[in-house]
Coordinates of C-alpha atoms in Angstrom, one line a residue:
M1 CA 18.9 17.7 -13.4
A2 CA 21.5 19.5 -10.9
T3 CA 24.0 16.8 -9.1
I4 CA 25.8 17.4 -5.8
R5 CA 28.9 18.1 -7.8
D6 CA 27.1 21.1 -9.6
V7 CA 26.0 22.3 -5.4
A8 CA 29.5 22.2 -4.5
K9 CA 31.1 23.5 -7.2
L10 CA 28.6 26.7 -6.6
A11 CA 29.0 27.0 -3.1
G12 CA 32.6 26.8 -3.3
V13 CA 33.1 23.8 -1.3
S14 CA 33.9 19.9 -1.5
V15 CA 31.2 17.4 -2.4
A16 CA 32.0 16.0 0.9
T17 CA 30.7 19.2 2.6
V18 CA 27.6 19.0 0.4
S19 CA 27.3 15.4 1.9
R20 CA 27.6 16.6 5.2
V21 CA 25.2 19.3 5.1
L22 CA 22.2 17.1 3.4
N23 CA 23.0 14.8 5.9
Q24 CA 23.4 16.7 9.3
N25 CA 26.7 14.4 10.0
G26 CA 29.6 15.8 10.6
Y27 CA 30.5 19.6 11.5
V28 CA 30.4 22.7 9.1
N29 CA 30.4 25.8 10.2
E30 CA 27.2 27.8 10.1
E31 CA 28.5 30.6 7.2
T32 CA 29.4 27.4 4.9
E33 CA 26.2 25.9 5.4
K34 CA 24.5 28.6 4.6
R35 CA 26.1 28.7 1.3
V36 CA 25.6 25.2 1.0
R37 CA 21.6 25.7 1.3
Q38 CA 21.4 28.7 -1.1
A39 CA 23.4 26.5 -3.6
I40 CA 20.8 23.9 -3.0
E41 CA 18.1 26.1 -3.7
Q42 CA 19.1 28.5 -6.2
L43 CA 19.8 24.9 -8.4
N44 CA 16.8 23.4 -6.9
Y45 CA 18.5 20.1 -6.1
K46 CA 17.0 16.9 -4.9
P47 CA 18.9 14.5 -3.3
N48 CA 19.0 11.1 -4.9
E49 CA 17.0 9.0 -1.9
V50 CA 18.1 6.1 -2.9
A51 CA 21.9 7.0 -2.6
R52 CA 21.0 8.3 0.7
T53 CA 19.2 5.2 2.5
L54 CA 22.1 2.9 1.5
F55 CA 24.4 5.5 3.0
K56 CA 22.4 5.9 6.1
K57 CA 20.3 2.8 6.2
T58 CA 17.2 4.6 6.9
S59 CA 14.9 5.9 4.7
K60 CA 11.9 7.3 6.6
T61 CA 9.6 5.0 6.0
I62 CA 7.6 2.4 7.9
G63 CA 6.2 -1.1 7.0
L64 CA 2.8 -1.7 7.7
I65 CA 1.5 -5.4 7.6
V66 CA -2.3 -6.5 7.2
P67 CA -3.7 -9.6 7.1
D68 CA -6.8 -8.8 5.2
I69 CA -7.0 -5.6 3.2
S70 CA -10.3 -6.4 1.6
N71 CA -11.9 -6.4 5.8
P72 CA -13.3 -2.8 6.0
F73 CA -11.6 -2.7 9.4
F74 CA -7.9 -2.7 8.3
P75 CA -8.5 0.5 5.4
E76 CA -9.2 2.6 8.5
L77 CA -6.2 1.8 10.5
V78 CA -4.1 2.3 7.5
R79 CA -5.7 5.7 6.9
A80 CA -4.7 6.4 10.5
V81 CA -1.5 5.2 10.7
E82 CA -0.8 7.4 7.2
D83 CA -2.2 10.1 8.6
V84 CA 0.0 10.5 11.8
T85 CA 3.2 9.0 10.1
N86 CA 2.9 11.8 7.3
I87 CA 2.7 14.3 9.8
Y88 CA 6.6 13.3 11.1
D89 CA 7.5 13.3 6.9
Y90 CA 7.7 9.1 6.7
T91 CA 6.1 7.4 4.0
V92 CA 3.8 4.0 4.8
I93 CA 4.8 0.7 3.0
L94 CA 1.6 -1.5 2.9
C95 CA 1.7 -5.5 2.8
N96 CA -1.2 -7.7 2.7
S97 CA -0.3 -10.7 4.1
D98 CA -3.9 -12.9 3.3
E99 CA -3.6 -14.2 6.8
K100 CA -0.4 -16.5 5.1
I101 CA 2.8 -16.9 7.2
E102 CA 4.9 -17.5 3.9
K103 CA 3.8 -14.2 2.3
E104 CA 4.5 -12.4 5.6
K105 CA 8.2 -13.6 6.1
E106 CA 8.4 -12.6 2.4
Y107 CA 7.4 -8.9 3.2
I108 CA 9.7 -9.1 6.4
E109 CA 12.5 -9.4 4.1
V110 CA 11.4 -7.0 1.3
L111 CA 11.1 -4.5 4.2
K112 CA 14.3 -5.4 5.8
Q113 CA 15.9 -4.8 2.3
K114 CA 14.4 -1.1 1.7
Y115 CA 16.0 -0.1 5.4
V116 CA 12.4 0.5 6.8
D117 CA 12.8 2.5 10.1
G118 CA 10.1 0.5 11.7
I119 CA 7.3 -1.8 11.3
I120 CA 3.8 -1.9 12.4
L121 CA 2.2 -5.8 12.6
T122 CA -1.4 -6.4 12.8
T123 CA -0.9 -9.9 12.2
N124 CA 0.4 -12.6 14.7
Q125 CA 1.8 -15.6 12.7
L126 CA 5.2 -14.7 13.3
E127 CA 7.2 -16.5 16.0
L128 CA 8.5 -14.1 18.8
A129 CA 12.1 -15.0 17.7
E130 CA 11.6 -14.1 14.4
V131 CA 9.8 -10.6 15.3
S132 CA 12.8 -9.9 17.5
E133 CA 15.7 -10.6 14.9
L134 CA 14.2 -7.7 12.8
D135 CA 16.6 -5.3 14.3
V136 CA 14.0 -2.1 14.2
P137 CA 11.2 -0.8 16.0
V138 CA 8.4 -2.7 16.1
V139 CA 4.6 -2.1 17.5
V140 CA 2.1 -4.4 17.3
L141 CA -1.6 -3.0 16.6
D142 CA -5.2 -5.2 17.2
R143 CA -3.5 -8.4 17.8
P144 CA -1.0 -8.3 20.8
L145 CA 2.1 -10.5 20.0
N146 CA 3.8 -10.4 23.0
H147 CA 4.4 -7.8 26.2
S148 CA 8.1 -6.9 25.0
F149 CA 6.6 -5.0 22.2
P150 CA 4.7 -1.9 22.5
S151 CA 1.0 -2.7 21.4
V152 CA -2.3 -1.3 21.1
I153 CA -5.7 -3.2 21.3
A154 CA -9.2 -2.4 22.1
D155 CA -10.9 -4.7 25.1
N156 CA -12.0 -7.6 22.8
Y157 CA -12.8 -10.0 25.7
G158 CA -14.9 -6.9 27.7
G159 CA -16.3 -6.4 24.5
A160 CA -17.6 -10.1 24.1
R161 CA -19.3 -10.3 27.4
L162 CA -21.0 -6.9 26.9
A163 CA -22.1 -8.0 23.1
T164 CA -23.3 -11.7 24.7
R165 CA -25.1 -10.2 27.4
H166 CA -27.0 -7.4 25.5
L167 CA -28.4 -10.4 23.2
Y168 CA -29.9 -12.0 26.8
E169 CA -31.0 -8.5 28.0
I170 CA -33.2 -8.5 24.6
G171 CA -34.5 -11.8 25.5
C172 CA -32.5 -14.2 23.5
R173 CA -31.6 -17.4 25.4
R174 CA -29.9 -19.8 22.7
I175 CA -27.4 -17.3 21.7
A176 CA -24.7 -18.8 19.0
H177 CA -21.2 -17.5 19.0
I178 CA -19.4 -16.6 15.3
Q179 CA -15.7 -17.5 16.2
G180 CA -12.7 -15.8 13.8
P181 CA -9.7 -17.6 13.2
L182 CA -8.4 -20.2 16.0
H183 CA -4.8 -18.9 15.1
V184 CA -6.2 -15.0 15.9
V185 CA -5.6 -13.5 19.3
N186 CA -8.4 -11.1 19.4
A187 CA -10.6 -14.1 18.0
M188 CA -9.9 -16.5 21.0
E189 CA -10.6 -13.2 23.5
R190 CA -13.8 -12.6 22.0
F191 CA -14.8 -16.5 21.8
K192 CA -13.5 -16.3 25.5
G193 CA -15.8 -13.2 26.5
Y194 CA -18.7 -14.7 25.2
R195 CA -18.1 -18.5 27.1
D196 CA -17.6 -16.7 30.3
E197 CA -20.8 -14.6 30.1
M198 CA -22.9 -17.7 28.7
Q199 CA -21.5 -19.8 31.2
E200 CA -22.3 -16.9 34.1
L201 CA -25.9 -17.0 32.6
G202 CA -26.1 -20.6 32.8
L203 CA -26.7 -21.1 29.0
W204 CA -23.6 -22.2 27.6
D205 CA -23.5 -24.9 25.0
E206 CA -20.6 -25.6 23.1
D207 CA -22.6 -26.7 20.0
L208 CA -23.6 -23.3 19.9
V209 CA -19.9 -22.1 18.7
I210 CA -19.9 -21.7 14.7
L211 CA -16.3 -21.3 12.7
G212 CA -16.4 -18.3 10.7
N213 CA -12.5 -17.2 10.2
Y214 CA -13.6 -13.6 9.8
Q215 CA -15.0 -14.5 6.2
L216 CA -18.5 -13.7 5.4
N217 CA -19.6 -16.5 2.8
Q218 CA -17.7 -19.1 5.0
T219 CA -20.0 -17.4 7.7
K220 CA -23.3 -17.7 5.6
E221 CA -22.9 -21.2 4.9
A222 CA -22.2 -22.4 8.4
V223 CA -25.0 -20.7 10.0
L224 CA -27.3 -21.8 7.1
Q225 CA -26.4 -25.4 8.3
A226 CA -26.2 -24.3 11.9
L227 CA -29.7 -22.9 12.0
K228 CA -31.4 -26.2 10.2
E229 CA -29.8 -28.1 13.0
Q230 CA -30.5 -26.0 16.5
E231 CA -32.6 -23.7 17.5
I232 CA -30.7 -20.4 17.9
D233 CA -32.2 -17.2 18.6
G234 CA -29.5 -14.9 19.0
I235 CA -25.8 -14.4 17.2
F236 CA -23.2 -12.6 18.3
A237 CA -20.4 -12.4 15.6
G238 CA -16.7 -12.1 16.0
N239 CA -16.3 -9.6 13.6
D240 CA -19.0 -7.4 11.6
V241 CA -18.1 -9.3 8.2
M242 CA -19.2 -12.3 9.7
A243 CA -22.4 -10.2 11.0
V244 CA -23.1 -9.7 7.7
G245 CA -22.8 -13.2 6.6
A246 CA -25.4 -14.4 9.5
L247 CA -27.7 -11.9 8.5
K248 CA -27.3 -13.0 4.8
A249 CA -28.0 -16.7 5.7
V250 CA -31.2 -15.9 8.4
Q251 CA -32.8 -13.8 5.8
Q252 CA -32.1 -16.7 3.2
L253 CA -33.9 -18.9 5.5
G254 CA -37.1 -16.6 5.5
L255 CA -36.2 -15.6 9.2
R256 CA -36.5 -12.2 10.3
V257 CA -34.0 -10.1 12.3
P258 CA -34.2 -9.6 15.1
G259 CA -38.0 -11.0 15.3
D260 CA -36.7 -14.4 15.0
V261 CA -32.8 -13.9 15.2
A262 CA -31.1 -11.3 16.7
I263 CA -27.7 -10.5 15.3
I264 CA -24.8 -8.1 16.8
G265 CA -21.6 -8.0 15.4
Y266 CA -18.0 -6.5 16.3
D267 CA -15.8 -3.8 15.2
G268 CA -18.2 -0.6 14.3
I269 CA -17.3 -0.6 10.5
P270 CA -19.4 1.6 8.2
L271 CA -20.8 -1.7 6.6
T272 CA -22.9 -2.2 9.7
E273 CA -25.1 1.0 8.4
M274 CA -25.6 -0.2 5.2
T275 CA -27.4 -3.4 5.8
T276 CA -31.4 -4.2 6.4
P277 CA -31.6 -4.2 8.9
E278 CA -29.1 -2.1 10.1
L279 CA -27.0 -4.2 12.2
S280 CA -25.7 -3.6 16.2
T281 CA -22.0 -3.7 17.0
I282 CA -19.6 -3.5 19.6
S283 CA -17.8 -0.5 18.1
Q284 CA -13.9 -0.1 18.5
P285 CA -12.1 2.9 18.4
I286 CA -10.6 2.1 15.2
Y287 CA -8.8 5.2 14.1
E288 CA -7.7 6.4 17.5
M289 CA -5.9 2.6 17.6
G290 CA -3.9 3.2 14.5
A291 CA -3.0 6.9 15.8
I292 CA -1.8 5.8 19.0
A293 CA 0.5 2.9 17.2
A294 CA 2.0 5.3 14.5
R295 CA 2.8 7.8 17.4
L296 CA 4.5 4.9 19.3
L297 CA 6.4 3.9 16.6
V298 CA 8.1 7.2 15.7
K299 CA 8.9 7.7 19.1
K300 CA 10.8 4.3 19.1
I301 CA 12.2 5.0 16.3
E302 CA 13.5 8.6 17.1
G303 CA 14.6 7.6 20.3
Q304 CA 12.1 9.1 22.2
P305 CA 10.9 7.5 26.0
L306 CA 7.4 6.2 25.9
E307 CA 5.2 7.2 28.7
Q308 CA 2.7 3.7 28.0
I309 CA 4.1 0.8 26.4
H310 CA 0.5 -1.1 26.3
H311 CA -2.4 0.5 25.3
V312 CA -6.2 -0.9 25.8
L313 CA -9.0 0.9 24.7
P314 CA -12.1 0.7 25.7
V315 CA -15.3 -0.3 23.1
K316 CA -18.9 0.5 23.6
L317 CA -22.4 -0.9 22.3
V318 CA -23.7 0.5 19.2
Q319 CA -27.3 -1.1 18.9
R320 CA -29.3 -0.7 15.9
Q321 CA -32.3 -2.6 14.6
S322 CA -30.8 -6.1 14.2
T323 CA -31.2 -6.1 18.3
S324 CA -34.2 -4.0 18.2
K325 CA -35.8 -4.9 21.7
G326 CA -39.4 -3.8 20.8
E327 CA -39.1 -6.1 17.7
K328 CA -37.9 -9.1 19.5
K329 CA -40.3 -11.5 20.6

């Protein structure tokens, strides 16, 4: 394997000159640079990326921290971020925090040690001061943290009102909400949208709010218990994974969907088309969200101006069998 000294010897220059060509750091005349690049090509020389990272304090990598990679929502975000950053020759380091603040902090330290050029956060458990101390560009995706950082989110509040209104329009009056984690901003925005819509409809009842924490099995058990204790004819789940848990609970009790209980989720992941019946959902533009966040971060890293700092993308109702009006009685 050729070394930088071999390149310097073949090109008839010093090692320092080869280093300046490789790192685009300092003046090298055009003819000398041409000789160095020809020597690099002839010897098939590959720079030591570890050494270059230590020297330049940059690595052409970005960190992406997600809270739960088992939730099908996040792999689609990851795919979009990876697709866009690869265009600009950046590599993504994926970190799964499992919604644990300690694990999140550990990943932050690892990413700093690896001199990542920027970080995309899809979690919001870190304190603002901790994020501000990172010394690299940060973009917040899906879960807004603070207006100091560029962000990409969907219209969580509006989507929740849309879902609740949809259940009302097909005849539901006892509409329950399966709420996500209380510390997660988008979960609270969806709850607020549901609450405000229910209040406007004159149907608000806090007993109809069920905690599911974005988890399928926890939701299933919570809905089983709720259906035994009170009348419910519609369920708006704060994400699609919880909607599947609610569907399993309803069916386990021998109830019909949507005849006895109509169900709608939130996110628009492919899983909603794999259930029987297929689940209605509020669809987020998941891939677009990830792609925009990646472009924002690359621009921040490369010192380019941002035309828009905060992006709130629209959502849409996708009606399927679980809220079919003709079957709701």
